[in-house]
Amino acid sequence: MPAVNRSAGRNVHLYKANDLTEVRGGLVLTNGITNTNFYSMVEILFFFTSTFFLQDERNAPIPRDSNPLQPGNYYIITT
C-alpha cells in the first residue's frame, strides 16, 4: 500500500530556521486560527529549552497576538 501524503492541502508549513529542507509541521488554515493559536500548536509539538519565536518568509517576526494567521512558510527561531 503506498504511503499517504498527509501534507496534501496544507497551506501553512513550519520549518526549523537552520534546516529549510525538511518540513517540521503544517496545517490547513481555517477561519479563526490566530497567531497566538499557532504559537500554542508549536509549543505542543516541540519541546523548547530556550525562548523561541516564529518568523515568516520575509524574515518578519510573528507576534503572539489575535491577528489571523496567514498562509505561508514559517520558521522557528530559538535564542
CSV table of C-alpha atoms in Angstrom, one decimal:
chain,number,residue,atom,x,y,z
A,1,MET,CA,0.0,0.0,0.0
A,2,PRO,CA,1.5,3.4,-1.0
A,3,ALA,CA,2.2,6.0,1.7
A,4,VAL,CA,-0.5,8.6,2.3
A,5,ASN,CA,0.6,12.2,1.6
A,6,ARG,CA,-0.6,13.7,4.8
A,7,SER,CA,0.6,17.2,3.8
A,8,ALA,CA,-1.7,17.4,0.8
A,9,GLY,CA,-3.7,20.6,1.0
A,10,ARG,CA,-1.7,22.3,3.8
A,11,ASN,CA,-1.2,25.9,3.2
A,12,VAL,CA,0.8,26.6,6.4
A,13,HIS,CA,4.3,25.0,6.7
A,14,LEU,CA,6.7,25.1,9.6
A,15,TYR,CA,10.5,24.7,9.4
A,16,LYS,CA,13.4,25.0,11.7
A,17,ALA,CA,15.4,28.1,10.7
A,18,ASN,CA,18.6,26.1,10.4
A,19,ASP,CA,17.1,23.4,8.3
A,20,LEU,CA,14.9,24.7,5.5
A,21,THR,CA,14.9,21.4,3.6
A,22,GLU,CA,12.6,19.4,6.0
A,23,VAL,CA,9.0,20.5,6.8
A,24,ARG,CA,8.6,20.0,10.6
A,25,GLY,CA,4.8,20.5,10.6
A,26,GLY,CA,1.9,22.3,9.0
A,27,LEU,CA,-1.8,22.7,8.8
A,28,VAL,CA,-4.7,23.5,6.6
A,29,LEU,CA,-5.6,27.1,7.6
A,30,THR,CA,-9.2,27.6,8.6
A,31,ASN,CA,-11.1,30.7,9.7
A,32,GLY,CA,-10.4,31.7,13.3
A,33,ILE,CA,-6.8,30.5,13.7
A,34,THR,CA,-4.7,33.3,15.1
A,35,ASN,CA,-1.0,33.9,15.6
A,36,THR,CA,-1.4,33.0,19.3
A,37,ASN,CA,-3.2,29.8,18.4
A,38,PHE,CA,-0.3,28.9,16.1
A,39,TYR,CA,2.3,29.5,18.8
A,40,SER,CA,0.3,27.3,21.1
A,41,MET,CA,0.3,24.5,18.5
A,42,VAL,CA,4.0,24.8,18.0
A,43,GLU,CA,4.6,24.6,21.8
A,44,ILE,CA,2.5,21.3,21.9
A,45,LEU,CA,4.5,19.8,19.1
A,46,PHE,CA,8.0,20.7,20.1
A,47,PHE,CA,10.0,20.9,23.4
A,48,PHE,CA,11.9,24.1,23.8
A,49,THR,CA,14.8,24.6,26.3
A,50,SER,CA,15.1,28.3,25.3
A,51,THR,CA,12.9,31.1,24.1
A,52,PHE,CA,11.6,30.9,20.6
A,53,PHE,CA,9.7,33.0,18.2
A,54,LEU,CA,8.3,32.5,14.7
A,55,GLN,CA,9.1,34.4,11.6
A,56,ASP,CA,7.6,34.4,8.1
A,57,GLU,CA,9.2,34.1,4.7
A,58,ARG,CA,10.1,37.8,4.7
A,59,ASN,CA,12.1,37.3,8.0
A,60,ALA,CA,9.4,39.4,9.8
A,61,PRO,CA,8.8,38.2,13.4
A,62,ILE,CA,5.2,36.9,14.0
A,63,PRO,CA,3.8,38.5,17.1
A,64,ARG,CA,1.7,36.5,19.6
A,65,ASP,CA,-1.5,38.3,19.0
A,66,SER,CA,-5.1,37.8,17.9
A,67,ASN,CA,-4.4,38.7,14.2
A,68,PRO,CA,-5.4,35.9,11.8
A,69,LEU,CA,-2.6,33.6,10.8
A,70,GLN,CA,-1.8,33.9,7.1
A,71,PRO,CA,-1.0,31.1,4.7
A,72,GLY,CA,2.7,30.6,4.1
A,73,ASN,CA,6.0,29.2,5.4
A,74,TYR,CA,7.0,29.9,9.0
A,75,TYR,CA,10.4,29.4,10.7
A,76,ILE,CA,11.2,28.5,14.3
A,77,ILE,CA,13.9,30.8,15.7
A,78,THR,CA,15.4,29.9,19.0
A,79,THR,CA,17.5,32.2,21.1
